């Protein structure tokens, strides 16, 4: 009998960064597109319509794999004050530019952003760890959202005028395009010069490229980097500033809220809150299973993430049967890793957290909560992720789910801003509402219940600006307004014409609809 020939198993090729998507590739493209804004080894600050080399460039690493990338070129408070004064000069000229010309310049900026869409998205991957699909969506939402304003701005500005001074923008790192650049372009469209502080934790190169494209079209944009503590005085309290727009945590937001209240300054302060998903008298478990992986987009590093489930105790077995298989299917890994050069970039739910320090912090909080009595229901491992051979994975954290975090744990009352879910069991509707309102105000919430009457009765008692019925709510854009209750928001609401009203003066006498200490009005 002839010998049997055994085939040699084919090994799976090692993953590698897709050709043309390395940080070096992205940086060289930035130098080619906007040489005025990028040096060989650093980005520049921007004020008085000029790209300035002033500032101490700090070292930075990518959360994706720990490799060196461009860090923010920090300036000091006196230099920032100089930039603010230049911004006021720009504002005084820009506010008199006719609306048709402003509209044309913003539209031209959008065309330029569209032309360089993929480069902007690639910078977001390296700087803040967004998977390719979500990075592209961030860029697209900025462009599409501002186009909506360009096409409908005339009636929004009827009877309204720009503010007396430029708008100062201080935003978190997680949505540089769809939140920060979007707001800046609408503010400029409404007749204001705009000043922005680049987030310390990431996104400076993406913002620099976007601002370079805007300045080329004649928009009055200022972009500076520096520590929040040092730049707070010029960017918040300076008399030249007409409005402060802030997106970030409650601790920093509280200090800004006090400062702007004392000064009587226009403000929009979007702050964190513990967004919750309640489950009561519910049976459509396939619907819940389908939505769970989507709730892990970008590792829950967003203001509208849902890290807390409040579940009717009698439904807990059914909830787990629907939830656990879904959370086990969440995909994470290196956003640019492929097996073959021609492969498309991977479809991931999330990549790294913003940095290794955040991953360690959350890991420590999870360990401490378990030590104090929380029950670990799910602990993912990085071994199931897509990573390069020998890659630095210190900024990555696999999904974790804890039952009943102790009241002493930050995971009980605060937003984790990472892929950690907590579950609280309740027996009565009163307990449900108390648990869903644990953070004294949130941006979004959802209640899953089969009975429309139950939803109609309970939803108004949930302290969130938007409450979904069995579906997640988002920040929204275009015509959809956005705000928050309690400590999750201070100042004017935004979205639709309210974003324009927040940065202009008109018949509302400086008090547009919003969440103010002495004024509560839903538009």
Coordinates of C-alpha atoms in Angstrom, one line a residue:
X1 CA 0.0 0.0 0.0
X2 CA 1.3 3.4 -1.0
X3 CA 2.1 5.6 2.0
X4 CA -0.5 8.2 3.0
X5 CA 0.7 11.8 2.3
X6 CA -0.1 14.1 5.2
X7 CA -0.6 17.7 4.4
X8 CA 1.3 20.3 6.4
X9 CA -1.1 22.6 8.2
X10 CA -0.9 26.2 7.0
X11 CA -0.1 28.6 9.8
X12 CA -2.0 31.8 10.2
X13 CA 0.1 34.7 9.0
X14 CA 1.2 37.1 11.7
X15 CA -0.7 40.4 11.9
X16 CA 1.1 43.5 10.7
X17 CA 0.1 47.2 10.2
X18 CA -1.6 47.7 6.9
X19 CA 0.8 49.2 4.4
X20 CA 0.4 53.0 4.1
X21 CA -1.3 53.4 7.5
X22 CA 1.7 53.7 9.8
X23 CA 2.1 56.8 12.0
X24 CA 5.1 57.7 9.8
X25 CA 2.9 57.5 6.7
X26 CA 0.3 59.7 8.3
X27 CA 2.9 62.3 9.4
X28 CA 4.5 62.6 6.0
X29 CA 1.0 63.1 4.5
X30 CA 0.4 65.9 7.0
X31 CA 3.7 67.6 6.0
X32 CA 2.7 67.4 2.4
X33 CA -0.9 68.7 2.9
X34 CA -0.2 71.5 5.5
X35 CA 3.6 72.2 5.7
X36 CA 2.8 75.5 7.4
X37 CA 1.3 73.8 10.4
X38 CA 3.6 70.8 10.8
X39 CA 7.4 70.7 11.4
X40 CA 9.5 67.6 10.9
X41 CA 9.1 66.7 14.6
X42 CA 6.2 68.6 16.0
X43 CA 2.9 70.5 15.3
X44 CA 2.6 74.3 15.7
X45 CA 0.2 76.5 17.6
X46 CA -2.1 78.8 15.7
X47 CA -3.0 82.4 16.5
X48 CA -3.4 85.7 14.6
X49 CA -3.8 83.6 11.5
X50 CA -0.2 82.5 11.8
X51 CA 1.3 79.1 12.7
X52 CA 3.6 79.7 15.6
X53 CA 6.5 77.6 16.7
X54 CA 6.3 78.8 20.3
X55 CA 5.4 76.2 22.9
X56 CA 7.2 73.3 24.6
X57 CA 6.5 70.1 22.8
X58 CA 5.9 67.3 25.2
X59 CA 6.7 63.6 24.3
X60 CA 3.7 61.5 23.5
X61 CA 3.0 57.9 22.6
X62 CA 0.1 56.3 20.7
X63 CA -2.3 54.3 22.8
X64 CA -2.5 51.8 19.9
X65 CA 1.0 50.3 20.4
X66 CA 3.0 52.7 22.6
X67 CA 5.0 54.1 19.7
X68 CA 6.1 57.8 19.8
X69 CA 3.8 60.3 18.1
X70 CA 3.5 64.1 18.1
X71 CA 2.7 65.7 21.5
X72 CA 0.9 68.9 22.3
X73 CA 3.2 72.0 22.0
X74 CA 2.3 73.6 25.4
X75 CA 2.3 77.4 25.7
X76 CA 2.2 79.3 29.0
X77 CA -0.6 81.6 30.3
X78 CA 0.9 84.9 29.0
X79 CA 1.3 83.5 25.6
X80 CA -2.3 82.2 25.7
X81 CA -3.5 85.7 26.7
X82 CA -1.7 87.0 23.6
X83 CA -3.5 84.5 21.5
X84 CA -6.8 85.5 23.0
X85 CA -6.2 89.2 22.3
X86 CA -5.4 88.3 18.7
X87 CA -8.6 86.3 18.6
X88 CA -10.6 89.3 19.7
X89 CA -9.1 91.3 16.8
X90 CA -10.1 88.6 14.4
X91 CA -13.6 88.5 16.0
X92 CA -14.1 92.3 15.5
X93 CA -13.4 91.9 11.8
X94 CA -15.2 88.6 11.2
X95 CA -18.5 89.6 12.8
X96 CA -19.0 92.2 10.1
X97 CA -18.3 89.8 7.2
X98 CA -21.6 89.2 5.4
X99 CA -23.3 85.9 6.0
X100 CA -23.1 84.8 2.3
X101 CA -19.3 85.1 2.4
X102 CA -19.1 83.4 5.8
X103 CA -21.2 80.6 4.4
X104 CA -19.1 80.2 1.3
X105 CA -15.9 80.0 3.4
X106 CA -17.3 77.4 5.7
X107 CA -18.6 75.4 2.8
X108 CA -15.1 75.5 1.2
X109 CA -13.6 74.3 4.5
X110 CA -16.0 71.3 4.4
X111 CA -14.9 70.5 0.9
X112 CA -11.3 70.5 2.1
X113 CA -12.1 68.3 5.0
X114 CA -13.9 65.9 2.7
X115 CA -10.8 65.8 0.4
X116 CA -8.6 64.8 3.4
X117 CA -11.2 62.6 5.2
X118 CA -9.1 59.5 5.3
X119 CA -6.0 61.2 6.6
X120 CA -8.0 62.9 9.4
X121 CA -9.5 59.5 10.3
X122 CA -6.0 57.8 10.3
X123 CA -4.7 60.5 12.7
X124 CA -7.6 59.7 15.0
X125 CA -6.7 56.0 15.0
X126 CA -3.1 56.7 16.0
X127 CA -3.8 59.6 18.4
X128 CA -6.8 58.4 20.3
X129 CA -7.1 54.7 19.4
X130 CA -10.4 54.8 17.4
X131 CA -11.1 51.8 15.2
X132 CA -11.1 52.8 11.5
X133 CA -14.9 52.6 11.1
X134 CA -15.5 54.9 14.1
X135 CA -12.7 57.3 13.1
X136 CA -14.3 57.7 9.7
X137 CA -17.7 58.2 11.3
X138 CA -16.3 61.0 13.5
X139 CA -15.0 62.9 10.5
X140 CA -18.2 62.3 8.5
X141 CA -20.5 63.5 11.3
X142 CA -18.5 66.7 11.6
X143 CA -18.7 67.4 7.8
X144 CA -22.4 66.3 7.4
X145 CA -23.5 68.1 10.5
X146 CA -22.0 71.4 9.5
X147 CA -23.3 71.1 6.0
X148 CA -26.8 70.9 7.5
X149 CA -26.2 74.3 9.2
X150 CA -24.6 75.8 6.0
X151 CA -27.8 74.9 4.1
X152 CA -30.2 76.3 6.7
X153 CA -28.4 79.0 8.5
X154 CA -30.3 82.0 7.2
X155 CA -33.5 81.6 9.3
X156 CA -31.5 80.5 12.3
X157 CA -29.7 83.9 12.3
X158 CA -32.8 86.1 11.7
X159 CA -32.7 88.9 14.2
X160 CA -29.5 87.7 15.8
X161 CA -26.0 89.0 15.9
X162 CA -22.6 87.5 16.9
X163 CA -21.4 87.8 20.5
X164 CA -19.1 90.6 21.7
X165 CA -16.1 88.4 21.8
X166 CA -14.8 85.1 20.5
X167 CA -16.0 81.6 21.6
X168 CA -13.5 79.6 23.7
X169 CA -13.7 75.9 23.2
X170 CA -12.2 73.4 25.8
X171 CA -13.1 69.8 24.9
X172 CA -12.2 66.3 25.8
X173 CA -10.1 64.1 23.5
X174 CA -12.7 61.5 22.4
X175 CA -14.5 63.3 19.6
X176 CA -12.2 65.9 18.1
X177 CA -14.1 66.2 14.8
X178 CA -17.8 65.5 15.4
X179 CA -17.9 67.5 18.6
X180 CA -15.1 70.1 18.7
X181 CA -14.5 70.9 15.0
X182 CA -18.3 70.7 14.4
X183 CA -18.9 73.3 17.1
X184 CA -16.1 75.6 16.0
X185 CA -17.3 75.7 12.4
X186 CA -20.9 76.5 13.4
X187 CA -19.7 79.2 15.8
X188 CA -17.7 80.7 12.9
X189 CA -20.6 80.4 10.6
X190 CA -22.7 82.4 13.1
X191 CA -20.2 85.2 13.0
X192 CA -17.8 84.5 15.8
X193 CA -14.0 84.0 15.9
X194 CA -13.2 80.7 17.6
X195 CA -10.5 79.7 20.0
X196 CA -9.8 76.1 20.9
X197 CA -7.5 74.3 23.3
X198 CA -6.1 71.1 22.0
X199 CA -6.9 68.2 24.4
X200 CA -3.9 67.2 26.4
X201 CA -4.5 63.5 26.0
X202 CA -4.7 63.2 22.3
X203 CA -6.0 64.5 18.9
X204 CA -3.6 67.5 18.4
X205 CA -2.4 66.4 14.9
X206 CA -6.0 65.8 13.7
X207 CA -7.1 69.2 15.0
X208 CA -4.1 70.9 13.6
X209 CA -4.8 69.6 10.1
X210 CA -8.5 70.5 10.3
X211 CA -7.6 74.0 11.5
X212 CA -5.0 74.4 8.8
X213 CA -7.6 73.7 6.2
X214 CA -10.0 76.1 7.8
X215 CA -7.5 79.0 8.0
X216 CA -6.7 78.5 4.3
X217 CA -10.3 79.4 3.6
X218 CA -10.1 82.5 5.8
X219 CA -11.9 81.3 8.9
X220 CA -10.9 83.1 12.2
X221 CA -9.5 80.1 14.1
X222 CA -7.1 79.9 17.0
X223 CA -5.7 76.6 18.2
X224 CA -3.4 76.4 21.3
X225 CA -2.1 73.7 23.6
X226 CA -1.3 73.8 27.2
X227 CA -2.2 72.6 30.7
X228 CA -5.8 73.2 31.7
X229 CA -4.7 74.7 35.0
X230 CA -2.4 77.3 33.4
X231 CA -4.6 78.2 30.5
X232 CA -7.9 78.4 32.4
X233 CA -7.5 82.0 33.2
X234 CA -7.0 83.3 29.7
X235 CA -9.4 80.8 28.0
X236 CA -12.2 81.1 30.5
X237 CA -12.0 84.2 32.6
X238 CA -10.4 86.7 30.1
X239 CA -12.7 89.6 29.4
X240 CA -12.2 89.2 25.7
X241 CA -14.0 85.9 25.7
X242 CA -17.6 86.1 24.7
X243 CA -18.6 82.5 25.5
X244 CA -17.1 79.3 26.9
X245 CA -17.9 75.9 25.5
X246 CA -16.6 73.0 27.6
X247 CA -16.9 69.2 27.2
X248 CA -15.4 67.1 29.9
X249 CA -15.5 65.8 33.5
X250 CA -17.4 67.2 36.4
X251 CA -14.4 68.1 38.5
X252 CA -13.0 70.4 35.8
X253 CA -16.4 71.5 34.7
X254 CA -17.4 72.6 38.2
X255 CA -14.5 75.0 38.4
X256 CA -15.3 76.5 35.0
X257 CA -19.0 76.7 36.0
X258 CA -18.2 78.8 39.1
X259 CA -15.9 81.1 37.1
X260 CA -18.4 81.8 34.3
X261 CA -21.3 82.2 36.7
X262 CA -19.3 84.8 38.7
X263 CA -18.5 86.7 35.5
X264 CA -22.0 86.4 34.0
X265 CA -20.4 84.9 30.9
X266 CA -22.3 82.9 28.2
X267 CA -21.5 79.2 28.6
X268 CA -22.1 75.7 27.4
X269 CA -20.7 73.1 29.8
X270 CA -21.3 69.4 28.9
X271 CA -20.2 67.2 31.8
X272 CA -20.2 63.5 32.6
X273 CA -23.1 61.5 34.1
X274 CA -23.7 57.8 34.8
X275 CA -26.0 56.9 31.9
X276 CA -28.2 53.9 32.9
X277 CA -30.2 51.2 31.1
X278 CA -33.2 50.0 33.1
X279 CA -34.9 46.6 32.5
X280 CA -38.5 46.2 33.9
X281 CA -41.3 43.9 32.9
X282 CA -39.4 43.0 29.7
X283 CA -39.3 39.9 27.5
X284 CA -37.7 40.9 24.1
X285 CA -34.3 39.4 25.0
X286 CA -33.1 39.0 21.3
X287 CA -33.4 42.8 21.0
X288 CA -31.1 43.3 24.0
X289 CA -28.6 40.7 22.8
X290 CA -28.4 42.6 19.5
X291 CA -27.6 46.0 21.0
X292 CA -25.1 45.0 23.7
X293 CA -22.0 44.9 21.4
X294 CA -22.9 48.3 19.9
X295 CA -22.9 49.7 23.4
X296 CA -19.2 48.9 23.6
X297 CA -18.3 51.1 20.6
X298 CA -15.0 52.9 21.3
X299 CA -14.7 51.0 24.6
X300 CA -17.5 53.1 26.1
X301 CA -15.2 56.2 26.0
X302 CA -18.0 58.6 25.1
X303 CA -20.4 60.8 27.0
X304 CA -23.5 58.8 25.9
X305 CA -22.1 55.3 26.8
X306 CA -24.2 53.0 29.0
X307 CA -22.1 51.5 31.7
X308 CA -24.9 50.7 34.2
X309 CA -27.8 48.2 33.9
X310 CA -30.5 48.4 36.5
X311 CA -32.4 45.1 36.3
X312 CA -35.6 43.8 37.9
X313 CA -34.4 41.0 40.1
X314 CA -36.9 38.4 38.9
X315 CA -35.6 39.0 35.3
X316 CA -31.9 38.6 36.2
X317 CA -31.5 35.0 34.8
X318 CA -33.1 36.0 31.5
X319 CA -31.0 39.1 31.4
X320 CA -27.8 37.2 31.9
X321 CA -28.8 34.7 29.2
X322 CA -29.2 37.5 26.8
X323 CA -26.3 39.7 27.9
X324 CA -23.4 37.3 28.4
X325 CA -23.2 35.8 24.9
X326 CA -23.3 39.2 23.4
X327 CA -20.5 40.7 25.6
X328 CA -18.4 37.7 24.8
X329 CA -18.6 38.6 21.1
X330 CA -17.2 42.1 21.5
X331 CA -14.2 42.5 19.2
X332 CA -11.1 44.4 20.3
X333 CA -7.5 44.8 19.1
X334 CA -5.1 46.8 17.1
X335 CA -7.2 49.0 14.8
X336 CA -4.8 48.7 11.8
X337 CA -3.6 45.1 12.1
X338 CA -4.2 42.9 9.0
X339 CA -3.0 39.4 7.9
X340 CA -2.4 40.4 4.3
X341 CA -1.5 43.8 2.8
X342 CA -4.6 43.9 0.7
X343 CA -7.0 43.0 3.5
X344 CA -9.5 45.6 4.6
X345 CA -8.9 47.1 8.1
X346 CA -10.6 45.0 10.8
X347 CA -14.1 45.6 12.0
X348 CA -13.6 46.2 15.7
X349 CA -15.8 47.5 18.5
X350 CA -12.9 49.1 20.2
X351 CA -9.2 49.3 20.4
X352 CA -7.1 50.8 23.2
X353 CA -8.2 53.1 26.0
X354 CA -6.8 56.6 25.7
X355 CA -3.6 55.6 27.5
X356 CA -2.0 52.9 29.7
X357 CA -2.7 54.9 32.9
X358 CA -6.4 54.8 32.3
X359 CA -6.3 51.1 31.7
X360 CA -4.4 50.6 34.9
X361 CA -6.8 52.9 36.8
X362 CA -9.9 50.9 35.6
X363 CA -8.2 47.6 36.3
X364 CA -7.4 48.7 39.8
X365 CA -11.0 49.9 40.4
X366 CA -12.4 46.6 39.2
X367 CA -10.0 44.7 41.5
X368 CA -10.9 46.9 44.5
X369 CA -14.6 46.5 43.8
X370 CA -14.3 42.7 43.7
X371 CA -12.3 42.8 47.0
X372 CA -15.2 44.8 48.6
X373 CA -17.9 42.4 47.4
X374 CA -18.8 43.0 43.8
X375 CA -19.4 39.8 41.8
X376 CA -17.5 39.4 38.6
X377 CA -19.9 38.0 36.0
X378 CA -17.6 38.4 33.0
X379 CA -13.9 39.1 32.6
X380 CA -12.7 39.2 29.1
X381 CA -9.0 38.6 28.2
X382 CA -6.7 40.2 25.7
X383 CA -5.8 36.8 24.3
X384 CA -9.0 36.9 22.2
X385 CA -8.0 40.3 20.6
X386 CA -6.2 41.0 17.4
X387 CA -2.7 42.2 18.1
X388 CA 0.7 42.4 16.4
X389 CA 3.4 39.9 17.6
X390 CA 5.1 41.4 20.7
X391 CA 2.9 44.5 20.6
X392 CA 2.6 46.8 23.7
X393 CA -0.9 46.2 24.9
X394 CA -0.7 48.2 28.1
X395 CA -3.5 50.6 27.0
X396 CA -6.0 47.8 26.3
X397 CA -8.6 46.5 28.7
X398 CA -11.0 43.7 27.8
X399 CA -14.7 44.0 28.8
X400 CA -15.6 43.4 32.4
X401 CA -19.0 43.1 34.0
X402 CA -19.6 43.4 37.8
X403 CA -22.7 42.7 39.8
X404 CA -23.5 45.0 42.7
X405 CA -20.4 47.3 42.9
X406 CA -20.1 48.4 46.6
X407 CA -21.2 52.0 47.4
X408 CA -17.6 52.8 48.3
X409 CA -16.4 52.1 44.8
X410 CA -16.2 54.8 42.1
X411 CA -17.8 52.2 39.8
X412 CA -21.0 52.5 41.9
X413 CA -21.6 56.2 41.3
X414 CA -19.4 57.5 38.6
X415 CA -18.9 57.0 34.9
X416 CA -15.9 54.6 34.3
X417 CA -15.2 55.9 30.7
X418 CA -14.1 52.4 29.7
X419 CA -15.4 48.9 28.9
X420 CA -16.6 48.1 32.4
X421 CA -20.3 47.4 32.9
X422 CA -22.0 47.2 36.3
X423 CA -25.4 45.7 37.2
X424 CA -27.7 46.6 40.0
X425 CA -30.7 44.5 40.9
X426 CA -33.9 46.0 42.2
X427 CA -37.3 44.8 43.3
X428 CA -39.6 47.9 43.1
X429 CA -40.2 50.7 40.7
X430 CA -39.0 53.2 43.3
X431 CA -35.7 51.3 43.6
X432 CA -35.4 51.2 39.8
X433 CA -35.7 55.0 39.6
X434 CA -33.4 55.6 42.5
X435 CA -30.7 53.4 41.0
X436 CA -31.1 55.0 37.5
X437 CA -30.7 58.5 39.1
X438 CA -27.6 57.6 41.1
X439 CA -25.4 60.3 39.6
X440 CA -27.8 63.3 40.0
X441 CA -28.3 63.9 36.3
X442 CA -27.2 62.2 33.1
X443 CA -27.2 62.9 29.4
X444 CA -29.0 59.8 28.2
X445 CA -30.9 56.8 29.6
X446 CA -33.0 53.9 28.3
X447 CA -35.8 51.9 29.8
X448 CA -36.6 48.5 28.3
X449 CA -40.2 47.5 29.2
X450 CA -42.9 45.7 27.2
X451 CA -45.6 48.0 28.6
X452 CA -45.9 51.4 27.0
X453 CA -47.9 52.6 30.0
X454 CA -45.0 51.7 32.3
X455 CA -42.6 53.6 30.1
X456 CA -44.8 56.6 29.9
X457 CA -45.1 56.7 33.7
X458 CA -41.5 56.1 34.6
X459 CA -39.5 57.8 31.8
X460 CA -40.3 61.4 33.0
X461 CA -38.9 60.5 36.4
X462 CA -35.5 59.4 35.0
X463 CA -33.1 62.3 35.4
X464 CA -31.6 62.2 31.9
X465 CA -32.0 64.7 29.1
X466 CA -32.9 61.9 26.6
X467 CA -34.7 58.7 27.5
X468 CA -35.0 55.9 25.0
X469 CA -37.6 53.1 25.0
X470 CA -35.6 49.9 24.5
X471 CA -33.1 51.7 22.3
X472 CA -29.9 53.7 23.0
X473 CA -30.0 57.4 22.7
X474 CA -27.1 59.4 21.2
X475 CA -25.8 63.0 21.5
X476 CA -27.4 63.7 18.1
X477 CA -26.6 66.3 15.6
X478 CA -28.2 68.5 13.0
X479 CA -31.7 69.4 14.2
X480 CA -31.6 67.2 17.3
X481 CA -31.1 69.3 20.5
X482 CA -28.9 68.1 23.3
X483 CA -28.4 68.9 26.9
X484 CA -28.4 67.4 30.4
X485 CA -30.0 67.4 33.8
X486 CA -28.5 68.0 37.2
X487 CA -24.7 68.1 37.3
X488 CA -24.3 66.6 33.8
X489 CA -24.8 70.0 32.2
X490 CA -24.6 73.7 32.9
X491 CA -25.6 76.5 30.5
X492 CA -27.2 76.7 27.1
X493 CA -28.5 73.6 25.3
X494 CA -27.2 72.9 21.8
X495 CA -28.3 71.2 18.6
X496 CA -30.4 72.6 15.8
X497 CA -30.9 76.3 16.0
X498 CA -30.1 76.2 19.8
X499 CA -26.4 75.8 18.9
X500 CA -26.6 79.0 16.9
X501 CA -28.7 80.8 19.6
X502 CA -26.0 79.7 22.2
X503 CA -23.3 81.7 20.4
X504 CA -25.3 84.7 19.2
X505 CA -27.4 87.5 20.8
X506 CA -31.0 88.1 20.1
X507 CA -34.5 88.5 21.6
X508 CA -33.7 86.0 24.4
X509 CA -31.6 88.8 26.0
X510 CA -28.5 86.6 26.5
X511 CA -30.3 83.7 28.2
X512 CA -31.1 81.0 25.6
X513 CA -32.8 77.8 26.8
X514 CA -30.6 75.7 29.0
X515 CA -29.8 74.4 32.4
X516 CA -28.8 77.4 34.5
X517 CA -28.5 77.6 38.3
X518 CA -31.5 79.9 38.5
X519 CA -33.3 79.0 35.3
X520 CA -34.7 75.7 34.1
X521 CA -36.4 75.6 30.8
X522 CA -36.8 72.9 28.3
X523 CA -37.1 74.3 24.7

